[in-house]
Amino acid sequence: MSDDTLLQHLSGLLGREALIEGRRLCVVEILREGPMLVLREPGNATLQDNLYGQPRRHAPRHFQVPLVSELGDRLHPVARQFMSAEEAEALGRKLFAGTD
């Protein structure tokens, strides 16, 4: 599967929310490298430091989660939470076809 096709397929995840380990997270961006999902925790701002390490402003927390698990043979469990079972199965078939 080409990178562009994969990113187009993943663009449907943008804006989706899921409750993971007691945190409400939302997909806000998809990074080509990895690929990775960028998740934001809305409403739970933390202090963000400036260039000199001094507290500057409140900003929402962001997390980066790889699409593929560290094992390399399945979707990452957190990324999978943002997909329906059918979407996860279809994406898994496309990503891991012929890796047996």
mmCIF file of N, CA and C in Angstrom, residues 4-92:
data_model
loop_
_atom_site.group_PDB
_atom_site.id
_atom_site.type_symbol
_atom_site.label_atom_id
_atom_site.label_comp_id
_atom_site.label_asym_id
_atom_site.label_seq_id
_atom_site.Cartn_x
_atom_site.Cartn_y
_atom_site.Cartn_z
ATOM 1 N N ASP A 4 0.557 7.496 0.126
ATOM 2 C CA ASP A 4 -0.573 8.390 -0.152
ATOM 3 C C ASP A 4 -1.908 7.688 0.033
ATOM 4 N N THR A 5 -1.983 6.444 -0.407
ATOM 5 C CA THR A 5 -3.215 5.664 -0.243
ATOM 6 C C THR A 5 -3.498 5.424 1.238
ATOM 7 N N LEU A 6 -2.445 5.098 1.982
ATOM 8 C CA LEU A 6 -2.600 4.857 3.417
ATOM 9 C C LEU A 6 -3.058 6.122 4.134
ATOM 10 N N LEU A 7 -2.427 7.258 3.830
ATOM 11 C CA LEU A 7 -2.816 8.518 4.473
ATOM 12 C C LEU A 7 -4.242 8.900 4.122
ATOM 13 N N GLN A 8 -4.637 8.655 2.886
ATOM 14 C CA GLN A 8 -6.022 8.949 2.489
ATOM 15 C C GLN A 8 -6.992 8.064 3.272
ATOM 16 N N HIS A 9 -6.635 6.799 3.436
ATOM 17 C CA HIS A 9 -7.478 5.880 4.200
ATOM 18 C C HIS A 9 -7.571 6.310 5.669
ATOM 19 N N LEU A 10 -6.445 6.736 6.234
ATOM 20 C CA LEU A 10 -6.408 7.138 7.639
ATOM 21 C C LEU A 10 -7.056 8.493 7.893
ATOM 22 N N SER A 11 -7.214 9.313 6.866
ATOM 23 C CA SER A 11 -7.800 10.645 7.063
ATOM 24 C C SER A 11 -9.215 10.574 7.633
ATOM 25 N N GLY A 12 -9.876 9.458 7.456
ATOM 26 C CA GLY A 12 -11.205 9.269 8.037
ATOM 27 C C GLY A 12 -11.193 9.205 9.560
ATOM 28 N N LEU A 13 -10.007 9.017 10.148
ATOM 29 C CA LEU A 13 -9.893 8.964 11.612
ATOM 30 C C LEU A 13 -9.844 10.351 12.241
ATOM 31 N N LEU A 14 -9.534 11.367 11.451
ATOM 32 C CA LEU A 14 -9.418 12.724 11.990
ATOM 33 C C LEU A 14 -10.711 13.150 12.674
ATOM 34 N N GLY A 15 -10.587 13.639 13.881
ATOM 35 C CA GLY A 15 -11.748 14.096 14.638
ATOM 36 C C GLY A 15 -12.419 13.022 15.476
ATOM 37 N N ARG A 16 -12.052 11.773 15.283
ATOM 38 C CA ARG A 16 -12.666 10.702 16.078
ATOM 39 C C ARG A 16 -12.149 10.744 17.509
ATOM 40 N N GLU A 17 -13.023 10.389 18.424
ATOM 41 C CA GLU A 17 -12.673 10.373 19.844
ATOM 42 C C GLU A 17 -12.822 8.967 20.407
ATOM 43 N N ALA A 18 -12.029 8.697 21.445
ATOM 44 C CA ALA A 18 -12.116 7.415 22.148
ATOM 45 C C ALA A 18 -11.707 7.645 23.598
ATOM 46 N N LEU A 19 -12.238 6.813 24.472
ATOM 47 C CA LEU A 19 -11.882 6.850 25.886
ATOM 48 C C LEU A 19 -10.831 5.764 26.114
ATOM 49 N N ILE A 20 -9.598 6.195 26.426
ATOM 50 C CA ILE A 20 -8.483 5.265 26.581
ATOM 51 C C ILE A 20 -7.838 5.510 27.937
ATOM 52 N N GLU A 21 -7.847 4.466 28.762
ATOM 53 C CA GLU A 21 -7.282 4.541 30.120
ATOM 54 C C GLU A 21 -7.822 5.745 30.885
ATOM 55 N N GLY A 22 -9.119 5.981 30.769
ATOM 56 C CA GLY A 22 -9.771 7.059 31.507
ATOM 57 C C GLY A 22 -9.567 8.445 30.925
ATOM 58 N N ARG A 23 -8.946 8.545 29.765
ATOM 59 C CA ARG A 23 -8.721 9.842 29.112
ATOM 60 C C ARG A 23 -9.492 9.894 27.807
ATOM 61 N N ARG A 24 -10.183 11.000 27.593
ATOM 62 C CA ARG A 24 -10.854 11.214 26.312
ATOM 63 C C ARG A 24 -9.828 11.790 25.362
ATOM 64 N N LEU A 25 -9.540 11.063 24.263
ATOM 65 C CA LEU A 25 -8.545 11.479 23.291
ATOM 66 C C LEU A 25 -9.187 11.643 21.923
ATOM 67 N N CYS A 26 -8.637 12.562 21.137
ATOM 68 C CA CYS A 26 -9.150 12.869 19.810
ATOM 69 C C CYS A 26 -7.993 12.837 18.810
ATOM 70 N N VAL A 27 -8.217 12.236 17.635
ATOM 71 C CA VAL A 27 -7.196 12.223 16.579
ATOM 72 C C VAL A 27 -7.191 13.599 15.916
ATOM 73 N N VAL A 28 -6.034 14.279 15.955
ATOM 74 C CA VAL A 28 -5.953 15.626 15.387
ATOM 75 C C VAL A 28 -5.037 15.701 14.177
ATOM 76 N N GLU A 29 -4.181 14.705 13.990
ATOM 77 C CA GLU A 29 -3.273 14.738 12.840
ATOM 78 C C GLU A 29 -2.750 13.341 12.575
ATOM 79 N N ILE A 30 -2.331 13.115 11.337
ATOM 80 C CA ILE A 30 -1.715 11.853 10.955
ATOM 81 C C ILE A 30 -0.358 12.186 10.347
ATOM 82 N N LEU A 31 0.693 11.612 10.905
ATOM 83 C CA LEU A 31 2.054 11.863 10.424
ATOM 84 C C LEU A 31 2.455 10.782 9.435
ATOM 85 N N ARG A 32 3.076 11.193 8.355
ATOM 86 C CA ARG A 32 3.520 10.258 7.315
ATOM 87 C C ARG A 32 4.602 9.317 7.854
ATOM 88 N N GLU A 33 5.539 9.853 8.637
ATOM 89 C CA GLU A 33 6.611 9.015 9.180
ATOM 90 C C GLU A 33 6.024 8.077 10.224
ATOM 91 N N GLY A 34 6.231 6.837 10.036
ATOM 92 C CA GLY A 34 5.725 5.857 10.999
ATOM 93 C C GLY A 34 4.774 4.867 10.361
ATOM 94 N N PRO A 35 3.639 5.219 9.909
ATOM 95 C CA PRO A 35 2.862 6.436 10.201
ATOM 96 C C PRO A 35 2.425 6.473 11.662
ATOM 97 N N MET A 36 2.102 7.662 12.122
ATOM 98 C CA MET A 36 1.693 7.859 13.508
ATOM 99 C C MET A 36 0.427 8.696 13.581
ATOM 100 N N LEU A 37 -0.365 8.431 14.620
ATOM 101 C CA LEU A 37 -1.528 9.257 14.924
ATOM 102 C C LEU A 37 -1.130 10.250 16.005
ATOM 103 N N VAL A 38 -1.541 11.510 15.843
ATOM 104 C CA VAL A 38 -1.338 12.515 16.877
ATOM 105 C C VAL A 38 -2.666 12.685 17.593
ATOM 106 N N LEU A 39 -2.659 12.457 18.889
ATOM 107 C CA LEU A 39 -3.870 12.509 19.704
ATOM 108 C C LEU A 39 -3.798 13.702 20.645
ATOM 109 N N ARG A 40 -4.942 14.339 20.857
ATOM 110 C CA ARG A 40 -5.019 15.464 21.792
ATOM 111 C C ARG A 40 -6.001 15.105 22.889
ATOM 112 N N GLU A 41 -5.655 15.519 24.080
ATOM 113 C CA GLU A 41 -6.540 15.333 25.225
ATOM 114 C C GLU A 41 -7.253 16.664 25.462
ATOM 115 N N PRO A 42 -8.463 16.823 24.903
ATOM 116 C CA PRO A 42 -9.156 18.110 25.023
ATOM 117 C C PRO A 42 -9.564 18.406 26.459
ATOM 118 N N GLY A 43 -9.499 19.675 26.817
ATOM 119 C CA GLY A 43 -9.974 20.101 28.120
ATOM 120 C C GLY A 43 -9.028 19.846 29.263
ATOM 121 N N ASN A 44 -7.906 19.193 29.016
ATOM 122 C CA ASN A 44 -6.957 18.909 30.089
ATOM 123 C C ASN A 44 -5.633 19.576 29.737
ATOM 124 N N ALA A 45 -5.548 20.878 29.963
ATOM 125 C CA ALA A 45 -4.361 21.640 29.596
ATOM 126 C C ALA A 45 -3.256 21.482 30.634
ATOM 127 N N THR A 46 -2.038 21.474 30.154
ATOM 128 C CA THR A 46 -0.868 21.440 31.019
ATOM 129 C C THR A 46 -0.035 22.686 30.745
ATOM 130 N N LEU A 47 0.829 23.017 31.680
ATOM 131 C CA LEU A 47 1.704 24.160 31.473
ATOM 132 C C LEU A 47 2.757 23.814 30.433
ATOM 133 N N GLN A 48 2.905 24.697 29.457
ATOM 134 C CA GLN A 48 3.900 24.505 28.412
ATOM 135 C C GLN A 48 5.054 25.472 28.662
ATOM 136 N N ASP A 49 6.266 24.935 28.650
ATOM 137 C CA ASP A 49 7.444 25.765 28.901
ATOM 138 C C ASP A 49 7.845 26.521 27.638
ATOM 139 N N ASN A 50 8.502 27.674 27.844
ATOM 140 C CA ASN A 50 9.047 28.408 26.716
ATOM 141 C C ASN A 50 10.443 27.879 26.399
ATOM 142 N N LEU A 51 11.146 28.544 25.525
ATOM 143 C CA LEU A 51 12.470 28.133 25.089
ATOM 144 C C LEU A 51 13.460 28.028 26.243
ATOM 145 N N TYR A 52 13.239 28.785 27.301
ATOM 146 C CA TYR A 52 14.164 28.832 28.433
ATOM 147 C C TYR A 52 13.725 27.940 29.599
ATOM 148 N N GLY A 53 12.702 27.126 29.401
ATOM 149 C CA GLY A 53 12.247 26.212 30.431
ATOM 150 C C GLY A 53 11.341 26.831 31.475
ATOM 151 N N GLN A 54 10.872 28.042 31.224
ATOM 152 C CA GLN A 54 9.978 28.714 32.161
ATOM 153 C C GLN A 54 8.530 28.464 31.742
ATOM 154 N N PRO A 55 7.641 28.242 32.698
ATOM 155 C CA PRO A 55 6.231 28.029 32.362
ATOM 156 C C PRO A 55 5.684 29.234 31.602
ATOM 157 N N ARG A 56 5.020 28.973 30.491
ATOM 158 C CA ARG A 56 4.591 30.066 29.625
ATOM 159 C C ARG A 56 3.070 30.139 29.468
ATOM 160 N N ARG A 57 2.452 29.005 29.131
ATOM 161 C CA ARG A 57 1.019 29.025 28.850
ATOM 162 C C ARG A 57 0.428 27.634 29.069
ATOM 163 N N HIS A 58 -0.887 27.598 29.142
ATOM 164 C CA HIS A 58 -1.606 26.323 29.223
ATOM 165 C C HIS A 58 -1.892 25.843 27.806
ATOM 166 N N ALA A 59 -1.630 24.573 27.567
ATOM 167 C CA ALA A 59 -1.859 23.986 26.244
ATOM 168 C C ALA A 59 -2.345 22.555 26.430
ATOM 169 N N PRO A 60 -3.181 22.072 25.508
ATOM 170 C CA PRO A 60 -3.649 20.686 25.626
ATOM 171 C C PRO A 60 -2.496 19.708 25.415
ATOM 172 N N ARG A 61 -2.576 18.555 26.081
ATOM 173 C CA ARG A 61 -1.555 17.517 25.928
ATOM 174 C C ARG A 61 -1.740 16.811 24.600
ATOM 175 N N HIS A 62 -0.633 16.459 23.980
ATOM 176 C CA HIS A 62 -0.637 15.699 22.738
ATOM 177 C C HIS A 62 0.189 14.427 22.921
ATOM 178 N N PHE A 63 -0.219 13.389 22.234
ATOM 179 C CA PHE A 63 0.475 12.106 22.266
ATOM 180 C C PHE A 63 0.661 11.637 20.832
ATOM 181 N N GLN A 64 1.769 10.954 20.556
ATOM 182 C CA GLN A 64 1.977 10.322 19.259
ATOM 183 C C GLN A 64 1.922 8.815 19.460
ATOM 184 N N VAL A 65 1.111 8.166 18.634
ATOM 185 C CA VAL A 65 0.937 6.720 18.730
ATOM 186 C C VAL A 65 1.197 6.122 17.354
ATOM 187 N N PRO A 66 2.080 5.126 17.267
ATOM 188 C CA PRO A 66 2.319 4.495 15.963
ATOM 189 C C PRO A 66 1.091 3.717 15.503
ATOM 190 N N LEU A 67 0.917 3.618 14.209
ATOM 191 C CA LEU A 67 -0.201 2.860 13.659
ATOM 192 C C LEU A 67 0.018 1.365 13.855
ATOM 193 N N VAL A 68 1.273 0.935 13.725
ATOM 194 C CA VAL A 68 1.619 -0.481 13.834
ATOM 195 C C VAL A 68 2.261 -0.726 15.196
ATOM 196 N N SER A 69 1.908 -1.845 15.823
ATOM 197 C CA SER A 69 2.470 -2.181 17.143
ATOM 198 C C SER A 69 3.965 -2.436 17.041
ATOM 199 N N GLU A 70 4.632 -2.476 18.186
ATOM 200 C CA GLU A 70 6.071 -2.731 18.218
ATOM 201 C C GLU A 70 6.414 -4.108 17.659
ATOM 202 N N LEU A 71 5.472 -5.035 17.716
ATOM 203 C CA LEU A 71 5.705 -6.373 17.172
ATOM 204 C C LEU A 71 5.765 -6.357 15.651
ATOM 205 N N GLY A 72 5.143 -5.337 15.036
ATOM 206 C CA GLY A 72 5.199 -5.172 13.591
ATOM 207 C C GLY A 72 4.240 -6.023 12.798
ATOM 208 N N ASP A 73 3.394 -6.809 13.481
ATOM 209 C CA ASP A 73 2.500 -7.695 12.744
ATOM 210 C C ASP A 73 1.017 -7.413 12.982
ATOM 211 N N ARG A 74 0.724 -6.299 13.644
ATOM 212 C CA ARG A 74 -0.681 -5.947 13.900
ATOM 213 C C ARG A 74 -0.781 -4.455 14.196
ATOM 214 N N LEU A 75 -2.012 -3.962 14.185
ATOM 215 C CA LEU A 75 -2.243 -2.558 14.508
ATOM 216 C C LEU A 75 -1.976 -2.302 15.983
ATOM 217 N N HIS A 76 -1.505 -1.119 16.292
ATOM 218 C CA HIS A 76 -1.283 -0.734 17.688
ATOM 219 C C HIS A 76 -2.641 -0.720 18.393
ATOM 220 N N PRO A 77 -2.727 -1.250 19.617
ATOM 221 C CA PRO A 77 -4.017 -1.327 20.312
ATOM 222 C C PRO A 77 -4.689 0.036 20.517
ATOM 223 N N VAL A 78 -3.905 1.095 20.747
ATOM 224 C CA VAL A 78 -4.510 2.420 20.932
ATOM 225 C C VAL A 78 -5.055 2.928 19.607
ATOM 226 N N ALA A 79 -4.296 2.780 18.526
ATOM 227 C CA ALA A 79 -4.764 3.217 17.206
ATOM 228 C C ALA A 79 -6.039 2.469 16.823
ATOM 229 N N ARG A 80 -6.094 1.215 17.189
ATOM 230 C CA ARG A 80 -7.258 0.379 16.861
ATOM 231 C C ARG A 80 -8.536 0.876 17.552
ATOM 232 N N GLN A 81 -8.402 1.525 18.702
ATOM 233 C CA GLN A 81 -9.562 2.025 19.445
ATOM 234 C C GLN A 81 -10.343 3.088 18.671
ATOM 235 N N PHE A 82 -9.706 3.716 17.701
ATOM 236 C CA PHE A 82 -10.361 4.772 16.930
ATOM 237 C C PHE A 82 -11.042 4.233 15.676
ATOM 238 N N MET A 83 -11.020 2.910 15.493
ATOM 239 C CA MET A 83 -11.597 2.282 14.301
ATOM 240 C C MET A 83 -12.673 1.295 14.694
ATOM 241 N N SER A 84 -13.597 1.094 13.772
ATOM 242 C CA SER A 84 -14.564 0.017 13.963
ATOM 243 C C SER A 84 -13.837 -1.304 13.695
ATOM 244 N N ALA A 85 -14.440 -2.397 14.094
ATOM 245 C CA ALA A 85 -13.821 -3.713 13.883
ATOM 246 C C ALA A 85 -13.604 -3.971 12.395
ATOM 247 N N GLU A 86 -14.560 -3.559 11.571
ATOM 248 C CA GLU A 86 -14.454 -3.765 10.129
ATOM 249 C C GLU A 86 -13.314 -2.927 9.541
ATOM 250 N N GLU A 87 -13.191 -1.671 9.990
ATOM 251 C CA GLU A 87 -12.116 -0.806 9.499
ATOM 252 C C GLU A 87 -10.754 -1.359 9.890
ATOM 253 N N ALA A 88 -10.629 -1.805 11.137
ATOM 254 C CA ALA A 88 -9.354 -2.346 11.619
ATOM 255 C C ALA A 88 -8.978 -3.605 10.846
ATOM 256 N N GLU A 89 -9.950 -4.464 10.590
ATOM 257 C CA GLU A 89 -9.679 -5.697 9.860
ATOM 258 C C GLU A 89 -9.257 -5.399 8.419
ATOM 259 N N ALA A 90 -9.950 -4.475 7.759
ATOM 260 C CA ALA A 90 -9.618 -4.120 6.379
ATOM 261 C C ALA A 90 -8.236 -3.481 6.296
ATOM 262 N N LEU A 91 -7.931 -2.580 7.210
ATOM 263 C CA LEU A 91 -6.628 -1.923 7.213
ATOM 264 C C LEU A 91 -5.518 -2.934 7.517
ATOM 265 N N GLY A 92 -5.769 -3.837 8.453
ATOM 266 C CA GLY A 92 -4.798 -4.876 8.766
ATOM 267 C C GLY A 92 -4.500 -5.759 7.574
#
